[in-house]
PDB file of C-alpha atoms and ligand atoms in Angstrom:
ATOM      1  CA  UNK A   1      -0.284  -0.239  -0.091  1.00 96.00           C
ATOM      2  CA  UNK A   2       0.854   3.508  -0.778  1.00 98.00           C
ATOM      3  CA  UNK A   3      -0.193   6.297   1.088  1.00 98.00           C
ATOM      4  CA  UNK A   4       0.280   9.906  -0.402  1.00 98.00           C
ATOM      5  CA  UNK A   5      -1.437  13.049  -1.393  1.00 98.00           C
ATOM      6  CA  UNK A   6      -2.871  14.768  -4.698  1.00 98.00           C
ATOM      7  CA  UNK A   7      -3.210  18.325  -5.294  1.00 98.00           C
ATOM      8  CA  UNK A   8      -5.915  19.654  -6.676  1.00 98.00           C
ATOM      9  CA  UNK A   9      -5.917  23.370  -6.717  1.00 97.00           C
ATOM     10  CA  UNK A  10      -4.129  23.734  -3.754  1.00 97.00           C
ATOM     11  CA  UNK A  11      -6.020  21.639  -1.851  1.00 98.00           C
ATOM     12  CA  UNK A  12      -4.442  17.994  -0.700  1.00 98.00           C
ATOM     13  CA  UNK A  13      -6.782  15.222  -1.320  1.00 99.00           C
ATOM     14  CA  UNK A  14      -5.478  11.668   0.983  1.00 99.00           C
ATOM     15  CA  UNK A  15      -4.728   8.962  -1.284  1.00 99.00           C
ATOM     16  CA  UNK A  16      -4.024   4.968  -1.068  1.00 98.00           C
ATOM     17  CA  UNK A  17      -3.052   3.055  -3.724  1.00 98.00           C
ATOM     18  CA  UNK A  18      -3.130  -0.683  -3.185  1.00 97.00           C
ATOM     19  CA  UNK A  19      -1.641  -2.826  -6.299  1.00 96.00           C
ATOM     20  CA  UNK A  20      -2.534  -6.679  -6.331  1.00 94.00           C
ATOM     21  CA  UNK A  21       1.287  -8.464  -5.549  1.00 83.00           C
ATOM     22  CA  UNK A  22       3.082  -9.730  -8.330  1.00 72.00           C
ATOM     23  CA  UNK A  23       1.685  -7.043 -11.048  1.00 71.00           C
ATOM     24  CA  UNK A  24       3.272  -5.994 -13.197  1.00 88.00           C
ATOM     25  CA  UNK A  25       1.015  -4.066 -15.217  1.00 95.00           C
ATOM     26  CA  UNK A  26      -2.897  -4.348 -14.366  1.00 97.00           C
ATOM     27  CA  UNK A  27      -6.441  -2.357 -14.298  1.00 98.00           C
ATOM     28  CA  UNK A  28      -6.799   0.296 -11.959  1.00 98.00           C
ATOM     29  CA  UNK A  29     -10.397   1.175  -9.906  1.00 98.00           C
ATOM     30  CA  UNK A  30     -10.617   4.855  -8.379  1.00 99.00           C
ATOM     31  CA  UNK A  31     -12.920   4.115  -5.037  1.00 99.00           C
ATOM     32  CA  UNK A  32     -14.644   6.939  -3.611  1.00 99.00           C
ATOM     33  CA  UNK A  33     -16.708   7.095   0.092  1.00 98.00           C
ATOM     34  CA  UNK A  34     -19.478   9.030   0.688  1.00 98.00           C
ATOM     35  CA  UNK A  35     -20.785  12.125   2.620  1.00 98.00           C
ATOM     36  CA  UNK A  36     -19.401  12.297   6.030  1.00 98.00           C
ATOM     37  CA  UNK A  37     -17.112   8.833   4.704  1.00 98.00           C
ATOM     38  CA  UNK A  38     -13.478   8.057   4.123  1.00 98.00           C
ATOM     39  CA  UNK A  39     -11.888   5.351   2.922  1.00 98.00           C
ATOM     40  CA  UNK A  40     -11.479   3.550   5.633  1.00 98.00           C
ATOM     41  CA  UNK A  41     -14.947   2.655   6.338  1.00 98.00           C
ATOM     42  CA  UNK A  42     -15.918  -0.969   6.503  1.00 98.00           C
ATOM     43  CA  UNK A  43     -17.934  -0.720   2.636  1.00 98.00           C
ATOM     44  CA  UNK A  44     -14.867   0.804   1.193  1.00 99.00           C
ATOM     45  CA  UNK A  45     -12.261  -1.138   2.216  1.00 98.00           C
ATOM     46  CA  UNK A  46     -14.197  -4.522   2.017  1.00 98.00           C
ATOM     47  CA  UNK A  47     -15.283  -3.374  -2.150  1.00 98.00           C
ATOM     48  CA  UNK A  48     -11.541  -2.310  -1.901  1.00 98.00           C
ATOM     49  CA  UNK A  49      -9.940  -5.680  -1.210  1.00 98.00           C
ATOM     50  CA  UNK A  50     -12.129  -7.786  -2.929  1.00 98.00           C
ATOM     51  CA  UNK A  51     -10.984  -5.806  -6.323  1.00 98.00           C
ATOM     52  CA  UNK A  52      -7.398  -6.533  -5.014  1.00 97.00           C
ATOM     53  CA  UNK A  53      -7.934  -9.788  -5.115  1.00 96.00           C
ATOM     54  CA  UNK A  54      -8.917 -10.229  -8.300  1.00 96.00           C
ATOM     55  CA  UNK A  55      -6.004  -8.689  -9.860  1.00 96.00           C
ATOM     56  CA  UNK A  56      -7.408  -5.060  -9.902  1.00 97.00           C
ATOM     57  CA  UNK A  57      -5.440  -2.196  -8.227  1.00 97.00           C
ATOM     58  CA  UNK A  58      -7.055   0.105  -6.167  1.00 98.00           C
ATOM     59  CA  UNK A  59      -6.669   4.038  -5.761  1.00 98.00           C
ATOM     60  CA  UNK A  60      -9.175   4.930  -2.769  1.00 99.00           C
ATOM     61  CA  UNK A  61      -9.098   8.600  -2.748  1.00 99.00           C
ATOM     62  CA  UNK A  62     -10.497  11.107   0.344  1.00 99.00           C
ATOM     63  CA  UNK A  63     -12.489  14.261  -1.463  1.00 99.00           C
ATOM     64  CA  UNK A  64     -12.710  17.703  -0.472  1.00 99.00           C
ATOM     65  CA  UNK A  65     -13.763  18.055   3.431  1.00 98.00           C
ATOM     66  CA  UNK A  66     -13.699  14.441   4.323  1.00 98.00           C
ATOM     67  CA  UNK A  67     -11.007  12.477   5.732  1.00 98.00           C
ATOM     68  CA  UNK A  68      -7.267  13.550   6.121  1.00 98.00           C
ATOM     69  CA  UNK A  69      -7.993  15.520   2.965  1.00 99.00           C
ATOM     70  CA  UNK A  70      -7.987  19.451   3.080  1.00 98.00           C
ATOM     71  CA  UNK A  71     -11.051  21.847   3.121  1.00 98.00           C
ATOM     72  CA  UNK A  72     -13.562  21.449   5.816  1.00 98.00           C
ATOM     73  CA  UNK A  73     -17.012  19.716   5.118  1.00 98.00           C
ATOM     74  CA  UNK A  74     -18.854  22.823   5.721  1.00 97.00           C
ATOM     75  CA  UNK A  75     -17.518  23.885   2.411  1.00 98.00           C
ATOM     76  CA  UNK A  76     -17.688  20.903   0.441  1.00 98.00           C
ATOM     77  CA  UNK A  77     -19.762  20.417  -2.730  1.00 98.00           C
ATOM     78  CA  UNK A  78     -20.597  18.488  -5.647  1.00 98.00           C
ATOM     79  CA  UNK A  79     -18.908  20.847  -7.825  1.00 98.00           C
ATOM     80  CA  UNK A  80     -15.644  20.808  -5.671  1.00 98.00           C
ATOM     81  CA  UNK A  81     -15.718  16.859  -5.682  1.00 99.00           C
ATOM     82  CA  UNK A  82     -16.412  16.990  -9.237  1.00 99.00           C
ATOM     83  CA  UNK A  83     -13.440  18.913  -9.715  1.00 98.00           C
ATOM     84  CA  UNK A  84     -11.460  16.253  -7.462  1.00 99.00           C
ATOM     85  CA  UNK A  85     -12.461  13.077  -9.263  1.00 99.00           C
ATOM     86  CA  UNK A  86     -11.064  15.175 -12.565  1.00 98.00           C
ATOM     87  CA  UNK A  87      -7.956  15.767 -11.037  1.00 99.00           C
ATOM     88  CA  UNK A  88      -7.888  12.056  -9.275  1.00 99.00           C
ATOM     89  CA  UNK A  89      -8.358  10.416 -13.168  1.00 99.00           C
ATOM     90  CA  UNK A  90      -5.866  12.965 -14.583  1.00 98.00           C
ATOM     91  CA  UNK A  91      -3.650  11.436 -11.826  1.00 98.00           C
ATOM     92  CA  UNK A  92      -4.648   7.807 -12.473  1.00 98.00           C
ATOM     93  CA  UNK A  93      -3.983   8.005 -16.275  1.00 98.00           C
ATOM     94  CA  UNK A  94      -0.516   9.103 -15.617  1.00 98.00           C
ATOM     95  CA  UNK A  95       0.587   5.914 -13.749  1.00 98.00           C
ATOM     96  CA  UNK A  96       2.599   3.284 -16.274  1.00 97.00           C
ATOM     97  CA  UNK A  97       1.610   0.326 -14.443  1.00 97.00           C
ATOM     98  CA  UNK A  98      -2.126   0.948 -15.124  1.00 98.00           C
ATOM     99  CA  UNK A  99      -3.690  -0.727 -18.090  1.00 97.00           C
ATOM    100  CA  UNK A 100      -7.379   0.228 -17.828  1.00 98.00           C
ATOM    101  CA  UNK A 101      -9.239   2.658 -15.504  1.00 98.00           C
ATOM    102  CA  UNK A 102     -12.316   2.061 -13.577  1.00 98.00           C
ATOM    103  CA  UNK A 103     -14.670   3.796 -11.384  1.00 99.00           C
ATOM    104  CA  UNK A 104     -16.802   3.337  -8.390  1.00 99.00           C
ATOM    105  CA  UNK A 105     -18.010   5.055  -5.647  1.00 99.00           C
ATOM    106  CA  UNK A 106     -20.584   4.881  -2.514  1.00 99.00           C
ATOM    107  CA  UNK A 107     -23.805   6.580  -1.964  1.00 98.00           C
ATOM    108  CA  UNK A 108     -22.908  10.619  -2.863  1.00 98.00           C
ATOM    109  CA  UNK A 109     -19.281   9.108  -3.997  1.00 99.00           C
ATOM    110  CA  UNK A 110     -21.784   6.589  -6.276  1.00 99.00           C
ATOM    111  CA  UNK A 111     -23.955  10.291  -7.767  1.00 99.00           C
ATOM    112  CA  UNK A 112     -19.684  11.321  -8.089  1.00 99.00           C
ATOM    113  CA  UNK A 113     -19.134   7.948  -9.869  1.00 99.00           C
ATOM    114  CA  UNK A 114     -22.374   8.820 -12.379  1.00 99.00           C
ATOM    115  CA  UNK A 115     -21.284  12.107 -13.082  1.00 99.00           C
ATOM    116  CA  UNK A 116     -17.723  11.339 -13.533  1.00 99.00           C
ATOM    117  CA  UNK A 117     -18.161   8.421 -15.804  1.00 99.00           C
ATOM    118  CA  UNK A 118     -20.190  10.168 -18.158  1.00 99.00           C
ATOM    119  CA  UNK A 119     -18.021  13.155 -18.135  1.00 98.00           C
ATOM    120  CA  UNK A 120     -15.187  11.165 -18.685  1.00 98.00           C
ATOM    121  CA  UNK A 121     -17.080   8.140 -20.577  1.00 98.00           C
ATOM    122  CA  UNK A 122     -13.856   7.971 -22.925  1.00 98.00           C
ATOM    123  CA  UNK A 123     -11.302   6.712 -20.062  1.00 98.00           C
ATOM    124  CA  UNK A 124     -13.330   4.471 -17.536  1.00 98.00           C
ATOM    125  CA  UNK A 125     -14.012   0.949 -19.294  1.00 98.00           C
ATOM    126  CA  UNK A 126     -16.948   0.297 -16.716  1.00 98.00           C
ATOM    127  CA  UNK A 127     -18.124   2.225 -13.523  1.00 99.00           C
ATOM    128  CA  UNK A 128     -19.607   0.655 -10.262  1.00 99.00           C
ATOM    129  CA  UNK A 129     -22.584   3.004  -8.387  1.00 99.00           C
ATOM    130  CA  UNK A 130     -22.983   1.989  -5.204  1.00 99.00           C
ATOM    131  CA  UNK A 131     -26.383   3.347  -3.412  1.00 98.00           C
ATOM    132  CA  UNK A 132     -25.781   6.326  -5.392  1.00 99.00           C
ATOM    133  CA  UNK A 133     -27.318   9.358  -3.841  1.00 98.00           C
ATOM    134  CA  UNK A 134     -29.331   9.925  -6.846  1.00 98.00           C
ATOM    135  CA  UNK A 135     -31.781  11.737  -4.618  1.00 98.00           C
ATOM    136  CA  UNK A 136     -29.420  14.585  -3.958  1.00 98.00           C
ATOM    137  CA  UNK A 137     -29.993  16.744  -6.854  1.00 98.00           C
ATOM    138  CA  UNK A 138     -33.781  15.735  -6.888  1.00 98.00           C
ATOM    139  CA  UNK A 139     -33.765  16.841  -3.439  1.00 98.00           C
ATOM    140  CA  UNK A 140     -32.032  20.076  -3.621  1.00 98.00           C
ATOM    141  CA  UNK A 141     -34.758  20.602  -6.700  1.00 98.00           C
ATOM    142  CA  UNK A 142     -37.834  19.747  -4.743  1.00 98.00           C
ATOM    143  CA  UNK A 143     -35.964  21.830  -1.165  1.00 98.00           C
ATOM    144  CA  UNK A 144     -36.060  18.295   1.068  1.00 98.00           C
ATOM    145  CA  UNK A 145     -32.719  17.239   1.752  1.00 97.00           C
ATOM    146  CA  UNK A 146     -31.546  14.438   4.643  1.00 95.00           C
ATOM    147  CA  UNK A 147     -35.200  15.375   6.026  1.00 94.00           C
ATOM    148  CA  UNK A 148     -34.608  18.524   6.754  1.00 96.00           C
ATOM    149  CA  UNK A 149     -36.791  20.930   4.439  1.00 97.00           C
ATOM    150  CA  UNK A 150     -35.778  24.365   2.474  1.00 98.00           C
ATOM    151  CA  UNK A 151     -36.812  26.368  -0.007  1.00 98.00           C
ATOM    152  CA  UNK A 152     -35.381  26.074  -2.927  1.00 98.00           C
ATOM    153  CA  UNK A 153     -35.943  29.003  -4.724  1.00 98.00           C
ATOM    154  CA  UNK A 154     -34.580  31.267  -1.833  1.00 98.00           C
ATOM    155  CA  UNK A 155     -31.561  28.923  -1.142  1.00 98.00           C
ATOM    156  CA  UNK A 156     -30.683  29.873   3.357  1.00 97.00           C
ATOM    157  CA  UNK A 157     -27.395  30.630   4.232  1.00 97.00           C
ATOM    158  CA  UNK A 158     -26.924  26.543   5.594  1.00 97.00           C
ATOM    159  CA  UNK A 159     -29.098  23.849   6.743  1.00 97.00           C
ATOM    160  CA  UNK A 160     -28.260  22.071   9.771  1.00 95.00           C
ATOM    161  CA  UNK A 161     -28.025  18.721  10.316  1.00 93.00           C
ATOM    162  CA  UNK A 162     -27.133  17.030  13.361  1.00 93.00           C
ATOM    163  CA  UNK A 163     -24.236  18.874  14.821  1.00 94.00           C
ATOM    164  CA  UNK A 164     -23.009  19.705  10.651  1.00 95.00           C
ATOM    165  CA  UNK A 165     -23.955  22.137   8.291  1.00 96.00           C
ATOM    166  CA  UNK A 166     -24.808  22.027   4.850  1.00 97.00           C
ATOM    167  CA  UNK A 167     -24.092  25.249   2.891  1.00 98.00           C
ATOM    168  CA  UNK A 168     -26.381  27.180   0.666  1.00 98.00           C
ATOM    169  CA  UNK A 169     -23.406  26.583  -1.821  1.00 98.00           C
ATOM    170  CA  UNK A 170     -23.921  22.491  -1.269  1.00 98.00           C
ATOM    171  CA  UNK A 171     -27.613  23.067  -2.453  1.00 98.00           C
ATOM    172  CA  UNK A 172     -27.278  25.369  -5.165  1.00 98.00           C
ATOM    173  CA  UNK A 173     -24.374  23.413  -6.658  1.00 98.00           C
ATOM    174  CA  UNK A 174     -26.306  20.396  -6.027  1.00 98.00           C
ATOM    175  CA  UNK A 175     -29.831  21.774  -7.606  1.00 98.00           C
ATOM    176  CA  UNK A 176     -27.582  22.035 -10.990  1.00 98.00           C
ATOM    177  CA  UNK A 177     -26.068  18.298 -11.377  1.00 98.00           C
ATOM    178  CA  UNK A 178     -27.895  16.586 -14.012  1.00 98.00           C
ATOM    179  CA  UNK A 179     -27.693  12.952 -13.700  1.00 98.00           C
ATOM    180  CA  UNK A 180     -29.842  11.477 -16.370  1.00 98.00           C
ATOM    181  CA  UNK A 181     -27.391  13.760 -19.113  1.00 98.00           C
ATOM    182  CA  UNK A 182     -24.591  12.216 -17.221  1.00 99.00           C
ATOM    183  CA  UNK A 183     -26.664   8.557 -17.320  1.00 99.00           C
ATOM    184  CA  UNK A 184     -27.160   9.435 -21.163  1.00 99.00           C
ATOM    185  CA  UNK A 185     -23.460   9.950 -21.992  1.00 98.00           C
ATOM    186  CA  UNK A 186     -21.788   6.840 -20.813  1.00 99.00           C
ATOM    187  CA  UNK A 187     -22.972   3.776 -22.856  1.00 98.00           C
ATOM    188  CA  UNK A 188     -20.317   1.260 -21.144  1.00 98.00           C
ATOM    189  CA  UNK A 189     -21.164  -1.302 -18.694  1.00 98.00           C
ATOM    190  CA  UNK A 190     -22.244  -0.300 -15.223  1.00 99.00           C
ATOM    191  CA  UNK A 191     -22.865  -2.323 -12.173  1.00 99.00           C
ATOM    192  CA  UNK A 192     -25.360  -0.319  -9.674  1.00 99.00           C
ATOM    193  CA  UNK A 193     -25.879  -1.773  -6.061  1.00 99.00           C
ATOM    194  CA  UNK A 194     -28.486  -1.207  -4.073  1.00 98.00           C
ATOM    195  CA  UNK A 195     -29.984  -2.542  -0.483  1.00 98.00           C
ATOM    196  CA  UNK A 196     -33.745  -2.677  -0.516  1.00 98.00           C
ATOM    197  CA  UNK A 197     -33.941  -1.181   2.649  1.00 98.00           C
ATOM    198  CA  UNK A 198     -31.779   1.617   2.296  1.00 98.00           C
ATOM    199  CA  UNK A 199     -33.224   4.230   4.408  1.00 95.00           C
ATOM    200  CA  UNK A 200     -30.841   6.969   3.315  1.00 97.00           C
ATOM    201  CA  UNK A 201     -31.440   6.580  -0.690  1.00 98.00           C
ATOM    202  CA  UNK A 202     -34.561   4.929  -1.881  1.00 98.00           C
ATOM    203  CA  UNK A 203     -33.621   2.097  -4.047  1.00 98.00           C
ATOM    204  CA  UNK A 204     -36.449   3.586  -6.379  1.00 98.00           C
ATOM    205  CA  UNK A 205     -33.606   5.181  -7.532  1.00 98.00           C
ATOM    206  CA  UNK A 206     -31.460   2.775  -8.890  1.00 98.00           C
ATOM    207  CA  UNK A 207     -34.198   1.067 -10.415  1.00 98.00           C
ATOM    208  CA  UNK A 208     -34.558   3.793 -12.558  1.00 98.00           C
ATOM    209  CA  UNK A 209     -31.275   4.500 -13.382  1.00 99.00           C
ATOM    210  CA  UNK A 210     -30.350   0.727 -14.475  1.00 98.00           C
ATOM    211  CA  UNK A 211     -33.479   1.376 -16.824  1.00 98.00           C
ATOM    212  CA  UNK A 212     -32.271   4.700 -18.591  1.00 98.00           C
ATOM    213  CA  UNK A 213     -28.255   3.125 -18.886  1.00 99.00           C
ATOM    214  CA  UNK A 214     -27.953   1.497 -22.156  1.00 98.00           C
ATOM    215  CA  UNK A 215     -25.480  -1.143 -20.836  1.00 98.00           C
ATOM    216  CA  UNK A 216     -26.466  -1.638 -16.612  1.00 98.00           C
ATOM    217  CA  UNK A 217     -27.373  -4.227 -14.154  1.00 98.00           C
ATOM    218  CA  UNK A 218     -28.852  -3.475 -10.978  1.00 98.00           C
ATOM    219  CA  UNK A 219     -28.386  -6.359  -7.867  1.00 98.00           C
ATOM    220  CA  UNK A 220     -30.420  -5.646  -5.330  1.00 98.00           C
ATOM    221  CA  UNK A 221     -29.372  -6.939  -1.886  1.00 98.00           C
ATOM    222  CA  UNK A 222     -32.506  -8.073  -0.390  1.00 98.00           C
ATOM    223  CA  UNK A 223     -33.101  -6.410   3.022  1.00 98.00           C
ATOM    224  CA  UNK A 224     -29.800  -4.702   2.914  1.00 98.00           C
ATOM    225  CA  UNK A 225     -29.268  -0.964   4.168  1.00 98.00           C
ATOM    226  CA  UNK A 226     -27.554   1.908   3.004  1.00 98.00           C
ATOM    227  CA  UNK A 227     -23.512   0.788   4.127  1.00 98.00           C
ATOM    228  CA  UNK A 228     -24.569  -2.968   3.782  1.00 98.00           C
ATOM    229  CA  UNK A 229     -25.001  -4.160   7.000  1.00 98.00           C
ATOM    230  CA  UNK A 230     -26.201  -7.515   6.547  1.00 98.00           C
ATOM    231  CA  UNK A 231     -24.993  -8.744   3.501  1.00 98.00           C
ATOM    232  CA  UNK A 232     -21.582  -7.022   2.662  1.00 98.00           C
ATOM    233  CA  UNK A 233     -20.347 -10.225   0.912  1.00 98.00           C
ATOM    234  CA  UNK A 234     -22.776 -10.298  -1.400  1.00 98.00           C
ATOM    235  CA  UNK A 235     -21.911  -6.980  -2.445  1.00 98.00           C
ATOM    236  CA  UNK A 236     -17.804  -7.543  -2.969  1.00 98.00           C
ATOM    237  CA  UNK A 237     -19.600 -11.215  -4.673  1.00 98.00           C
ATOM    238  CA  UNK A 238     -21.292  -8.488  -7.136  1.00 98.00           C
ATOM    239  CA  UNK A 239     -18.346  -6.219  -7.455  1.00 98.00           C
ATOM    240  CA  UNK A 240     -15.938  -9.595  -8.418  1.00 98.00           C
ATOM    241  CA  UNK A 241     -18.684 -11.110 -10.688  1.00 98.00           C
ATOM    242  CA  UNK A 242     -19.094  -8.335 -12.756  1.00 98.00           C
ATOM    243  CA  UNK A 243     -15.047  -7.417 -13.135  1.00 98.00           C
ATOM    244  CA  UNK A 244     -14.184 -10.905 -13.712  1.00 96.00           C
ATOM    245  CA  UNK A 245     -14.517 -10.142 -17.117  1.00 96.00           C
ATOM    246  CA  UNK A 246     -12.091  -7.602 -17.352  1.00 97.00           C
ATOM    247  CA  UNK A 247      -9.606  -9.978 -15.294  1.00 89.00           C
ATOM    248  CA  UNK A 248      -5.864 -10.118 -16.215  1.00 73.00           C
ATOM    249  CA  UNK A 249      -3.892 -13.113 -15.000  1.00 63.00           C
ATOM    250  CA  UNK A 250      -4.560 -15.637 -12.382  1.00 52.00           C
ATOM    251  CA  UNK A 251      -6.737 -15.049  -8.833  1.00 50.00           C
ATOM    252  CA  UNK A 252      -9.483 -16.832  -7.300  1.00 49.00           C
ATOM    253  CA  UNK A 253     -12.787 -15.007  -8.166  1.00 50.00           C
ATOM    254  CA  UNK A 254     -14.910 -18.098  -7.089  1.00 47.00           C
ATOM    255  CA  UNK A 255     -14.257 -16.988  -3.248  1.00 45.00           C
ATOM    256  CA  UNK A 256     -17.397 -15.145  -2.196  1.00 42.00           C
ATOM    257  CA  UNK A 257     -19.008 -15.866  -5.508  1.00 41.00           C
ATOM    258  CA  UNK A 258     -21.621 -17.695  -3.474  1.00 37.00           C
ATOM    259  CA  UNK A 259     -24.895 -14.968  -2.364  1.00 34.00           C
ATOM    260  CA  UNK A 260     -24.580 -17.172   0.722  1.00 33.00           C
ATOM    261  CA  UNK A 261     -25.346 -17.051   4.745  1.00 31.00           C
ATOM    262  CA  UNK A 262     -21.590 -15.771   5.328  1.00 32.00           C
ATOM    263  CA  UNK A 263     -21.942 -13.897   8.553  1.00 27.00           C
ATOM    264  CA  UNK A 264     -20.950  -9.823   7.617  1.00 27.00           C
ATOM    265  CA  UNK A 265     -17.800  -8.387   8.768  1.00 25.00           C
ATOM    266  CA  UNK A 266     -17.183  -5.781  11.327  1.00 30.00           C
TER     267      UNK A 266
HETATM  268  C1  FER B 301     -29.773  12.898   1.337  1.00 88.13           C
HETATM  269  C2  FER B 301     -29.727  11.389   1.573  1.00 88.13           C
HETATM  270  C3  FER B 301     -28.517  10.676   1.222  1.00 88.13           C
HETATM  271  C4  FER B 301     -28.905  13.438   0.988  1.00 88.13           C
HETATM  272  C5  FER B 301     -27.383  12.747   1.230  1.00 88.13           C
HETATM  273  C6  FER B 301     -27.169  11.761   0.979  1.00 88.13           C
HETATM  274  C7  FER B 301     -27.574  15.583   0.918  1.00 88.13           C
HETATM  275  C8  FER B 301     -25.773  11.073   0.815  1.00 88.13           C
HETATM  276  C9  FER B 301     -25.292  10.118   2.069  1.00 88.13           C
HETATM  277  C10 FER B 301     -23.831   9.439   1.403  1.00 88.13           C
HETATM  278  O1  FER B 301     -23.456  10.361   1.168  1.00 88.13           O
HETATM  279  O2  FER B 301     -23.727   8.633   2.522  1.00 88.13           O
HETATM  280  O3  FER B 301     -31.137  13.438   0.988  1.00 88.13           O
HETATM  281  O4  FER B 301     -28.440  14.932   0.867  1.00 88.13           O
END
């Protein structure tokens, strides 16, 4: 594992690169966390490790205002995250050992994955949005995010959320995001993963997105939550199965491929 920072307009983005053992050249997946998340969350490390196990390098990056990266939570917004994703993609393209690039992200990072895939369709062989928070642009336009109502025509300075807040600029920028256009622009394979008991982002958003994409598959995780508290093993199995078609070299992909009753990790 290599830990380092990628500079984006003066902001240091904390990154960890995991390359499968004994690999000279291999594909690489960029992996993003969600809102208030970081690269060490259980579902992020599990997915990253699963990718490493089948011969894919992973680049986990913490986005503006999150983890050990620069910026504050209160000043973050999706436009800043989009710029982070562009910079990280530019960086990944400079890595000599990388054969092909893939992109994956959870929740707000899943929404980012969909947007970045549409913006850089030539650069990503496939995209894996996990529980993508497509509700964000929708809620920002309707005036309700995280259960907090606000006037979408007269955006407040901030929306309180526990001991944190989302800034007015977060809401303003979220209103302008065009998920349908990003979906239209990405015709390559997409794997959507979503728990059908997701309490934060209703699965209907992913069902709808899967229909709109030219080439998408939705894996529904029965009874599972936003962060896959029940069946993370099914998530990693789905990721392995999806990526296996591009796998180069050796590595056992049968591990964890049965959607069974393995206890989830903690
Ligand atoms: C919301 C639902 C989910 C929302 C954000 C999320 C800002 C993101 C969750 C995550 O990234 O885990 O209404 O509003």
